[in-house]
Coordinates of C-alpha atoms and ligand atoms in Angstrom, one line a residue:
M281 CA 62.4 86.0 105.2
L282 CA 66.2 85.4 105.6
D283 CA 68.1 86.9 108.5
R284 CA 70.7 87.8 105.7
I285 CA 72.0 91.2 104.3
N286 CA 72.0 92.8 100.6
A287 CA 74.8 95.0 100.3
V288 CA 74.3 97.5 97.1
I289 CA 77.2 99.2 95.9
L290 CA 76.1 102.3 94.0
A291 CA 78.6 102.6 91.2
A292 CA 76.9 103.8 88.1
G293 CA 77.6 107.4 88.2
K294 CA 80.1 109.1 85.9
G295 CA 82.4 110.9 88.5
T296 CA 82.1 114.1 86.2
R297 CA 84.2 116.1 88.4
L298 CA 87.3 113.9 88.7
K299 CA 88.0 115.2 84.8
I300 CA 89.8 112.3 84.0
D301 CA 88.3 109.3 82.0
T302 CA 88.8 106.6 84.8
A303 CA 85.6 105.7 86.5
K304 CA 85.4 106.7 89.7
P305 CA 84.9 103.3 91.5
L306 CA 88.1 102.2 89.1
C307 CA 90.3 105.3 90.3
P308 CA 93.8 104.2 91.8
A309 CA 94.4 104.5 95.6
L310 CA 97.6 103.2 97.0
G311 CA 98.3 100.7 94.3
K312 CA 94.4 99.3 94.2
C313 CA 91.3 100.9 93.2
L314 CA 88.7 102.7 95.2
V315 CA 85.9 100.2 95.1
D316 CA 88.2 97.6 96.4
Y317 CA 88.5 99.3 99.6
V318 CA 84.8 99.2 100.0
V319 CA 84.6 95.4 99.4
E320 CA 87.2 94.7 101.7
G321 CA 85.6 96.8 104.5
L322 CA 82.2 95.3 104.1
T323 CA 83.9 91.9 104.0
R324 CA 85.5 92.4 107.2
F325 CA 82.3 93.4 108.5
G326 CA 81.8 89.5 108.4
Q327 CA 78.0 89.4 108.6
D328 CA 76.1 87.4 105.9
L329 CA 76.2 89.5 103.0
D330 CA 75.0 89.3 99.6
L331 CA 77.4 91.7 97.2
N332 CA 75.7 93.8 94.8
F333 CA 77.0 96.6 92.8
V334 CA 74.9 99.1 90.8
V335 CA 76.9 99.5 87.7
G336 CA 76.5 102.1 84.5
H337 CA 79.3 104.3 83.6
Q338 CA 82.3 102.1 81.9
R339 CA 80.5 99.0 83.6
E340 CA 82.3 96.7 81.8
L341 CA 85.7 97.7 82.8
V342 CA 83.9 97.9 86.6
E343 CA 82.6 94.5 86.4
S344 CA 85.8 92.8 84.7
H345 CA 88.2 94.5 87.6
L346 CA 86.0 93.3 90.5
L347 CA 85.6 89.6 89.1
R348 CA 89.4 89.8 88.8
Q349 CA 90.4 91.3 91.9
F350 CA 87.9 89.4 94.0
S351 CA 87.9 85.9 91.9
Q352 CA 86.9 84.0 95.2
M353 CA 83.7 86.0 95.8
K354 CA 80.3 86.1 94.3
F355 CA 79.0 89.4 93.1
N356 CA 75.8 90.1 91.2
F357 CA 75.3 93.3 88.8
A358 CA 72.5 95.4 88.3
H359 CA 72.6 97.6 84.9
Q360 CA 71.7 101.1 85.4
Q361 CA 71.3 102.5 82.1
E362 CA 70.4 106.2 83.0
Q363 CA 71.5 107.7 86.0
L364 CA 68.3 108.6 87.3
G365 CA 69.4 109.4 90.9
T366 CA 70.4 107.3 94.1
G367 CA 66.7 106.4 94.7
H368 CA 66.6 105.1 91.1
A369 CA 69.5 103.3 91.6
V370 CA 68.1 101.0 94.2
Q371 CA 64.8 100.5 92.2
V372 CA 67.0 99.2 89.3
F373 CA 68.6 97.0 91.8
F374 CA 65.4 95.4 93.1
E375 CA 63.9 94.7 89.6
K376 CA 67.1 92.7 88.4
F377 CA 67.1 90.8 91.5
P378 CA 63.6 90.6 93.2
L379 CA 64.8 87.6 95.3
A380 CA 66.7 90.1 97.3
W381 CA 63.3 91.4 99.0
E382 CA 63.6 87.9 100.9
N383 CA 66.8 89.4 102.5
K384 CA 65.7 90.8 105.7
Y385 CA 68.1 93.8 105.7
T386 CA 69.7 96.1 103.0
L387 CA 72.8 98.1 103.2
I388 CA 73.5 100.8 101.0
V389 CA 76.8 102.1 100.4
C390 CA 78.5 104.4 97.5
A391 CA 81.4 103.3 95.9
D392 CA 83.3 106.5 96.3
T393 CA 83.6 106.2 100.0
P394 CA 86.8 103.9 100.6
L395 CA 87.6 104.7 104.1
I396 CA 84.4 103.5 106.1
T397 CA 85.6 100.8 108.5
S398 CA 84.1 97.6 109.3
E399 CA 83.6 99.3 112.6
V400 CA 80.9 101.7 111.1
Y401 CA 79.0 98.7 109.6
Q402 CA 78.9 96.9 112.7
R403 CA 77.7 99.9 114.7
L404 CA 74.8 100.7 111.9
Y405 CA 73.5 97.1 112.4
E406 CA 73.6 97.1 116.1
E407 CA 71.5 100.6 116.2
L408 CA 69.0 99.3 113.7
I409 CA 68.7 95.7 115.6
D410 CA 68.8 97.0 119.2
N411 CA 66.1 99.7 118.8
N412 CA 64.3 97.8 116.0
Y413 CA 64.3 101.1 113.9
D414 CA 63.2 100.5 110.1
A415 CA 66.2 102.4 109.1
V416 CA 69.6 104.3 109.9
C417 CA 72.0 106.3 108.2
A418 CA 75.2 107.3 108.9
S419 CA 75.9 111.0 109.8
F420 CA 78.6 113.6 111.0
I421 CA 79.6 117.0 111.5
A422 CA 81.3 118.2 108.7
Q423 CA 83.7 121.1 108.8
R424 CA 82.4 121.7 105.7
P425 CA 79.0 120.6 104.7
F426 CA 78.8 122.3 101.1
G427 CA 77.4 119.5 99.0
Y428 CA 76.4 117.2 101.5
G429 CA 72.6 116.2 102.3
R430 CA 71.7 118.1 105.2
I431 CA 70.2 116.0 108.2
N432 CA 67.1 118.0 109.4
H433 CA 65.9 116.6 112.7
G434 CA 61.8 116.0 113.3
E435 CA 60.5 114.8 116.6
V436 CA 60.7 111.3 115.1
G437 CA 62.9 110.4 112.4
F438 CA 64.4 113.0 110.1
D439 CA 64.3 114.1 106.5
I440 CA 67.8 114.9 104.4
V441 CA 67.8 117.7 102.5
E442 CA 69.9 118.3 99.5
E443 CA 72.4 121.4 99.0
K444 CA 70.4 122.3 95.8
D445 CA 66.9 122.0 97.7
A446 CA 67.9 123.2 101.0
S447 CA 66.7 126.9 102.4
Q448 CA 69.1 129.3 103.5
E449 CA 68.3 128.3 107.1
Q450 CA 68.7 124.2 106.5
R451 CA 71.9 125.3 104.8
K452 CA 73.3 126.4 108.3
I453 CA 72.8 122.7 109.0
T454 CA 76.4 121.3 109.9
E455 CA 75.1 117.6 110.5
V456 CA 75.1 115.9 107.1
N457 CA 74.5 112.6 105.6
S458 CA 77.7 110.4 104.5
G459 CA 75.5 108.2 102.2
L460 CA 75.6 105.2 104.2
Y461 CA 72.5 103.5 105.3
L462 CA 70.9 100.4 106.6
F463 CA 67.3 99.5 106.2
K464 CA 64.8 96.9 107.0
T465 CA 64.2 95.4 103.3
S466 CA 60.4 95.6 104.0
H467 CA 61.0 99.4 104.6
I468 CA 62.5 99.8 101.0
K469 CA 59.4 97.9 99.8
K470 CA 56.9 99.9 101.7
Y471 CA 58.2 103.4 99.9
L472 CA 60.5 102.8 97.2
N473 CA 57.9 103.1 94.3
D474 CA 56.4 106.4 95.9
L475 CA 59.8 108.4 95.2
D476 CA 59.6 111.1 92.8
D477 CA 61.9 113.6 90.8
N478 CA 60.2 116.8 92.3
N479 CA 63.6 118.3 93.4
Q480 CA 66.0 120.8 91.7
S481 CA 68.1 118.0 90.4
G482 CA 65.1 116.4 89.2
E483 CA 66.8 113.2 90.7
F484 CA 65.0 110.2 92.2
Y485 CA 66.8 110.5 95.8
L486 CA 67.1 107.4 98.0
T487 CA 67.3 109.8 100.8
D488 CA 63.5 110.2 100.5
L489 CA 63.1 107.1 102.2
L490 CA 64.1 108.8 105.6
K491 CA 61.5 110.8 106.5
K492 CA 60.4 112.8 110.0
D493 CA 57.5 110.8 110.7
L494 CA 59.4 107.5 110.5
N495 CA 60.8 105.0 112.8
V496 CA 64.0 106.0 111.4
K497 CA 67.3 107.5 113.0
A498 CA 70.5 109.3 111.9
I499 CA 73.4 107.8 113.6
K500 CA 75.9 110.4 114.3
F501 CA 79.7 109.3 114.1
E502 CA 82.6 111.4 115.4
Q503 CA 85.3 110.8 113.0
E504 CA 84.6 112.6 109.6
I505 CA 87.5 111.3 107.6
D506 CA 86.0 107.8 107.6
F507 CA 83.3 109.1 105.3
L508 CA 85.3 110.8 102.9
G509 CA 83.5 111.0 99.5
V510 CA 85.9 111.1 96.5
N511 CA 84.6 113.1 94.2
N512 CA 87.4 114.8 92.8
L513 CA 91.3 114.4 92.6
V514 CA 91.9 116.5 95.6
Q515 CA 89.6 114.3 97.7
L516 CA 91.4 111.3 96.0
E517 CA 94.4 112.3 97.2
M518 CA 93.2 113.1 100.9
A519 CA 91.8 109.8 100.8
E520 CA 95.3 107.9 99.7
K521 CA 96.7 109.7 102.6
V522 CA 94.5 108.0 105.1
L523 CA 94.8 104.6 103.4
A524 CA 98.8 105.2 103.5
Q525 CA 98.6 106.1 107.2
R526 CA 96.6 103.3 108.1
K527 CA 98.5 101.0 106.2
K528 CA 101.9 102.0 107.8
E529 CA 100.4 102.1 111.4
K530 CA 99.1 98.8 111.1
L531 CA 102.8 97.6 109.7
M532 CA 104.3 99.4 112.6
L533 CA 102.4 97.9 115.3
A534 CA 103.1 94.6 113.9
G535 CA 106.9 95.2 114.5
V536 CA 107.8 97.0 111.4
R537 CA 110.0 100.1 112.2
M538 CA 109.8 102.9 110.2
I539 CA 112.5 105.8 110.1
N540 CA 110.3 109.4 109.0
A541 CA 107.3 107.2 108.4
D542 CA 105.8 110.0 106.9
S543 CA 108.2 110.0 103.6
I544 CA 107.6 106.6 103.4
Y545 CA 105.4 105.1 100.6
I546 CA 103.5 101.5 101.0
E547 CA 101.1 100.2 98.4
D548 CA 98.2 98.3 99.9
Q549 CA 99.2 95.0 99.1
V550 CA 102.9 94.7 100.0
E551 CA 103.5 92.6 103.0
I552 CA 106.4 93.1 105.4
E553 CA 107.4 91.1 108.6
P554 CA 108.5 92.2 112.0
G555 CA 111.9 93.1 112.4
S556 CA 112.6 94.8 109.2
V557 CA 113.5 98.5 109.2
L558 CA 112.4 101.1 106.2
H559 CA 114.4 104.4 106.2
P560 CA 113.4 107.4 104.6
N561 CA 111.8 107.8 101.4
V562 CA 111.5 104.4 100.5
Q563 CA 108.5 103.6 98.3
L564 CA 107.3 100.1 98.1
F565 CA 104.8 99.1 95.4
G566 CA 102.8 96.4 94.0
H567 CA 102.7 92.6 95.1
T568 CA 105.9 93.4 96.9
K569 CA 106.9 91.1 99.7
I570 CA 109.5 91.7 102.7
A571 CA 110.8 89.0 105.0
A572 CA 112.1 89.5 108.8
E573 CA 115.1 91.2 109.5
V574 CA 115.5 93.0 106.2
E575 CA 117.0 96.7 106.3
I576 CA 115.9 98.9 103.2
E577 CA 118.1 102.0 103.3
A578 CA 117.0 105.5 102.2
G579 CA 115.3 106.1 99.1
C580 CA 115.0 102.8 97.6
I581 CA 112.0 101.9 95.3
L582 CA 110.7 98.2 94.8
K583 CA 108.1 97.0 92.8
N584 CA 106.6 93.5 92.8
S585 CA 109.8 92.1 94.5
V586 CA 110.5 89.8 97.2
I587 CA 113.1 90.2 99.8
G588 CA 114.4 87.2 101.8
A589 CA 115.2 87.6 105.7
G590 CA 118.2 89.3 106.9
S591 CA 119.2 90.8 103.0
Q592 CA 120.0 94.7 103.2
I593 CA 119.0 96.6 100.4
K594 CA 121.2 100.1 100.2
A595 CA 120.1 103.6 99.7
Y596 CA 119.0 104.4 96.4
S597 CA 118.6 101.0 94.6
Y598 CA 115.7 99.9 92.1
L599 CA 114.4 96.7 92.2
E600 CA 111.7 95.9 89.5
G601 CA 110.1 91.8 89.4
T602 CA 113.6 90.7 91.6
Q603 CA 113.8 88.0 93.9
V604 CA 116.3 88.5 96.8
R605 CA 117.1 85.7 98.7
K606 CA 118.7 85.5 102.3
N607 CA 121.3 87.3 103.8
A608 CA 122.0 89.2 100.7
S609 CA 123.7 92.7 100.2
I610 CA 122.0 95.1 97.3
G611 CA 123.4 98.4 96.1
P612 CA 123.8 101.4 97.0
M613 CA 122.4 102.4 93.6
A614 CA 122.0 99.0 92.2
R615 CA 119.3 98.5 89.4
L616 CA 117.8 94.7 89.5
R617 CA 115.2 94.6 86.7
E618 CA 112.6 91.8 85.8
G619 CA 113.6 88.2 86.5
T620 CA 116.8 88.5 88.4
I621 CA 116.9 86.2 91.2
I622 CA 119.5 86.7 93.7
S623 CA 120.6 83.6 96.0
D624 CA 121.5 83.4 99.7
N625 CA 124.6 85.5 100.6
C626 CA 125.0 87.3 97.3
R627 CA 126.8 90.5 96.9
V628 CA 125.5 93.1 94.3
G629 CA 127.3 96.4 94.5
N630 CA 127.0 100.1 93.2
F631 CA 126.1 100.7 89.9
V632 CA 125.4 97.3 88.9
E633 CA 122.3 96.3 86.5
T634 CA 121.0 93.0 86.1
K635 CA 118.1 91.4 84.2
K636 CA 116.7 88.0 83.7
T637 CA 119.6 86.7 85.4
L638 CA 120.3 84.2 88.2
L639 CA 123.4 84.4 90.9
H640 CA 123.7 81.2 93.0
D641 CA 124.7 81.7 96.3
G642 CA 127.4 83.4 97.4
V643 CA 128.1 85.1 94.0
K644 CA 130.0 88.4 94.1
V645 CA 129.2 91.5 91.6
S646 CA 130.4 94.2 93.3
H647 CA 130.7 97.2 91.3
L648 CA 129.9 98.8 87.7
S649 CA 128.7 96.0 85.7
Y650 CA 125.7 94.6 83.4
V651 CA 124.7 91.4 84.0
G652 CA 121.9 90.3 81.5
D653 CA 120.5 87.1 80.3
A654 CA 122.8 85.1 82.7
E655 CA 123.4 82.5 85.1
I656 CA 126.3 82.4 87.7
G657 CA 127.3 79.6 89.6
E658 CA 128.0 79.4 93.5
N659 CA 130.7 81.6 95.3
T660 CA 131.6 83.3 91.6
N661 CA 133.5 86.3 91.9
I662 CA 132.8 89.0 89.3
G663 CA 135.4 92.1 88.9
C664 CA 134.4 95.3 88.9
G665 CA 133.0 96.6 85.0
F666 CA 132.2 93.3 83.7
I667 CA 129.7 93.6 80.8
T668 CA 127.2 90.7 79.2
C669 CA 127.0 91.3 75.5
N670 CA 123.8 89.7 75.6
Y671 CA 122.1 91.3 72.4
D672 CA 123.1 91.1 68.6
G673 CA 120.7 93.7 67.4
A674 CA 118.2 91.3 66.8
N675 CA 118.0 88.5 69.5
K676 CA 119.3 88.1 73.0
H677 CA 121.7 85.5 74.3
K678 CA 122.6 83.8 77.4
T679 CA 126.0 83.7 79.2
T680 CA 126.7 81.1 81.7
I681 CA 129.4 81.0 84.3
G682 CA 129.8 77.9 86.7
K683 CA 130.7 78.0 90.2
D684 CA 133.7 78.9 92.3
S685 CA 135.0 80.8 89.2
F686 CA 137.0 84.4 89.1
V687 CA 136.1 86.8 86.4
G688 CA 138.9 89.6 86.4
S689 CA 137.7 93.1 86.7
D690 CA 136.8 95.0 82.8
C691 CA 135.9 91.6 81.2
Q692 CA 132.8 91.4 78.3
M693 CA 131.3 88.2 77.6
I694 CA 130.2 88.1 74.0
A695 CA 127.2 85.8 74.5
P696 CA 126.0 83.0 73.8
V697 CA 129.0 81.8 75.9
E698 CA 129.7 79.3 78.5
I699 CA 132.6 79.4 81.2
G700 CA 132.7 76.2 83.2
D701 CA 133.7 75.8 86.9
E702 CA 136.7 76.9 88.7
A703 CA 137.6 78.7 85.8
Y704 CA 139.6 81.7 85.5
I705 CA 139.5 84.9 83.1
G706 CA 142.5 87.2 82.9
S707 CA 141.3 90.7 83.4
G708 CA 140.5 92.8 80.6
S709 CA 139.1 90.2 78.2
T710 CA 136.9 90.1 75.6
I711 CA 135.4 86.7 75.8
N712 CA 133.9 85.1 72.7
K713 CA 134.4 81.2 72.9
N714 CA 133.4 78.8 75.7
V715 CA 136.0 78.1 78.5
P716 CA 135.9 74.8 79.9
S717 CA 136.1 74.0 84.1
G718 CA 139.4 74.5 85.4
A719 CA 140.6 76.6 82.4
F720 CA 142.2 80.1 82.6
A721 CA 141.7 82.4 79.7
I722 CA 143.0 85.8 78.5
A723 CA 142.2 87.8 75.5
R724 CA 143.7 90.9 75.4
Q725 CA 146.6 92.9 73.6
R726 CA 150.0 91.9 75.4
Q727 CA 151.8 95.1 76.8
V728 CA 154.7 96.8 75.2
T729 CA 157.1 98.7 77.5
K730 CA 159.9 101.0 76.1
E731 CA 162.2 102.6 78.5
N732 CA 163.1 106.3 78.8
M733 CA 160.3 107.0 76.4
A734 CA 157.5 108.5 78.6
H735 CA 159.1 112.2 77.9
K736 CA 157.9 112.2 74.4
F737 CA 154.4 112.1 75.3
I738 CA 154.3 114.0 78.6
K739 CA 153.6 117.7 77.6
K740 CA 154.2 120.4 80.1
K741 CA 153.1 124.0 79.9
D742 CA 155.5 126.7 79.3
K743 CA 156.4 128.7 82.2
I744 CA 155.7 132.4 82.0
Ligands
LIG51 C1 74.5 111.8 98.3 C2 73.1 112.1 99.1 C3 73.5 113.0 100.1 C4 75.0 112.5 100.8 C5 76.3 112.5 99.8 C6 77.5 111.8 100.5 C7 71.6 111.7 97.8 C8 70.2 112.1 97.0 N1 72.4 112.2 98.0 O1 74.9 113.0 97.3 O2 72.7 113.1 100.9 O3 75.3 114.0 101.5 O4 75.7 111.4 99.0 O5 78.6 111.6 99.7 O6 71.5 110.6 97.6 N2 75.0 106.8 91.8 C9 74.3 105.9 91.3 N3 73.2 106.1 90.3 C10 72.9 107.0 90.2 C11 73.4 108.3 91.0 C12 74.3 107.9 92.0 O7 75.1 104.5 90.9 O8 71.9 107.5 89.3 C13 75.8 106.5 92.5 C14 77.3 107.5 92.3 O9 78.3 106.7 91.3 C15 78.0 107.5 93.8 C16 76.8 107.2 94.6 O10 75.7 106.6 94.0 O11 78.9 106.2 93.9 C17 76.3 108.9 95.1 O12 76.0 109.6 93.9 P1 76.6 111.2 94.2 O13 76.0 111.7 92.7 O14 78.0 111.2 94.5 O15 75.9 111.7 95.3 P2 76.0 113.0 96.4 O16 75.5 114.2 95.4 O17 77.4 112.7 96.7
LIG52 CA1 79.3 111.8 96.4

């Protein structure tokens, strides 16, 4: 017998009460899937675990997600074709993996309880070992016990009575089963084949492995919220709120300041270094990474973007798939799209949109511009109202501007076009030919001025 633990995650159920097509383990929560939090909690538990899943409903999707999300880890999957109950799920697991009988302990977790922490697993483990119980389950006092299995204590051990099977008296019990258990595998072996489906649901209940006259114990936990099971979209939202709160608290304790943290949304995979400040209503999604001493002002939305140390993202800017390097200033109200790279000390001001664009160090695009499929060299200044005409109706073309150049306000670059270093483009120019380094280019109508002619054009309202 090995001192290892079979962790068996029950993930075969349909999740009918969710009323959406997504399989329950794959429900989105804070930018990841519900089941990911279960795997991470187990990983943090730190014991020698074999990770097993009982899958059924949408099993291909569940399996491929897990293999992708945790590509370094090894998982076993047992297929429960018909979902005949939680006890049946465990039977299916041991039939498929008979070697699992060799592991001394078996931990059973539901895929729909994402808030269980590694401390909970640790405590169950210690209780079982220290008191030499054959099985323990985690219980808690429920504010609303409806729907849970009730813990019906005996002299030794206890029964778990499901809602449907409970008497009026038993329904009044507020201590309930969380659905998390740790067994000595030998205990499961002894009783697993005795399970029957003589109950109101006609299911094989795993809970029947816990009996009044056996050496089993319900370990009562204080924190009800840790055991929240997601059965419907209201509970999904509750779980997500708790995950969000935990994420933000962790960041704040590590030195990230948040102003009105309740209004801030940060997905679980986001990384932020200490010394950064987030203002109200900031939303950070996906693999966004924020270095130290960054300030993100109110209402900014960042998706899969990387911000370098000391940069400032001013209010209501929207960044997607963008890299901003050090000490840059973006916005307010800038929109940086996929493939944008903003290098050190750049300034990108209000109402500027960029896409697939590289700005080298110190470039300024301060106002009202579209910069797409472009590369702009060091310290070049782009005036207000600049447009790269990058699309000819069929293809995209590139605009390249060298370093230390100056592009006056209201210029358009009809791509493909190249401007050299230290070039100067006069305001109001529409440039469709390359401009070599050091050249001055201007492309606009000459001005005509006619003295004393304004009165012909100025209209005055008749006085009444
Ligand atoms: C179960 C417990 C109940 C406990 C509650 C806590 C039983 C009989 N009851 O009830 O005492 O209070 O959890 O939330 O165990 N699953 C399978 N295969 C199946 C059936 C279920 O893999 O054949 C999986 C589900 O996908 C889910 C988990 O097992 O992840 C729990 O099943 P669910 O139907 O939600 O059980 P509850 O009715 O909530
Ligand atoms: Ca459940």
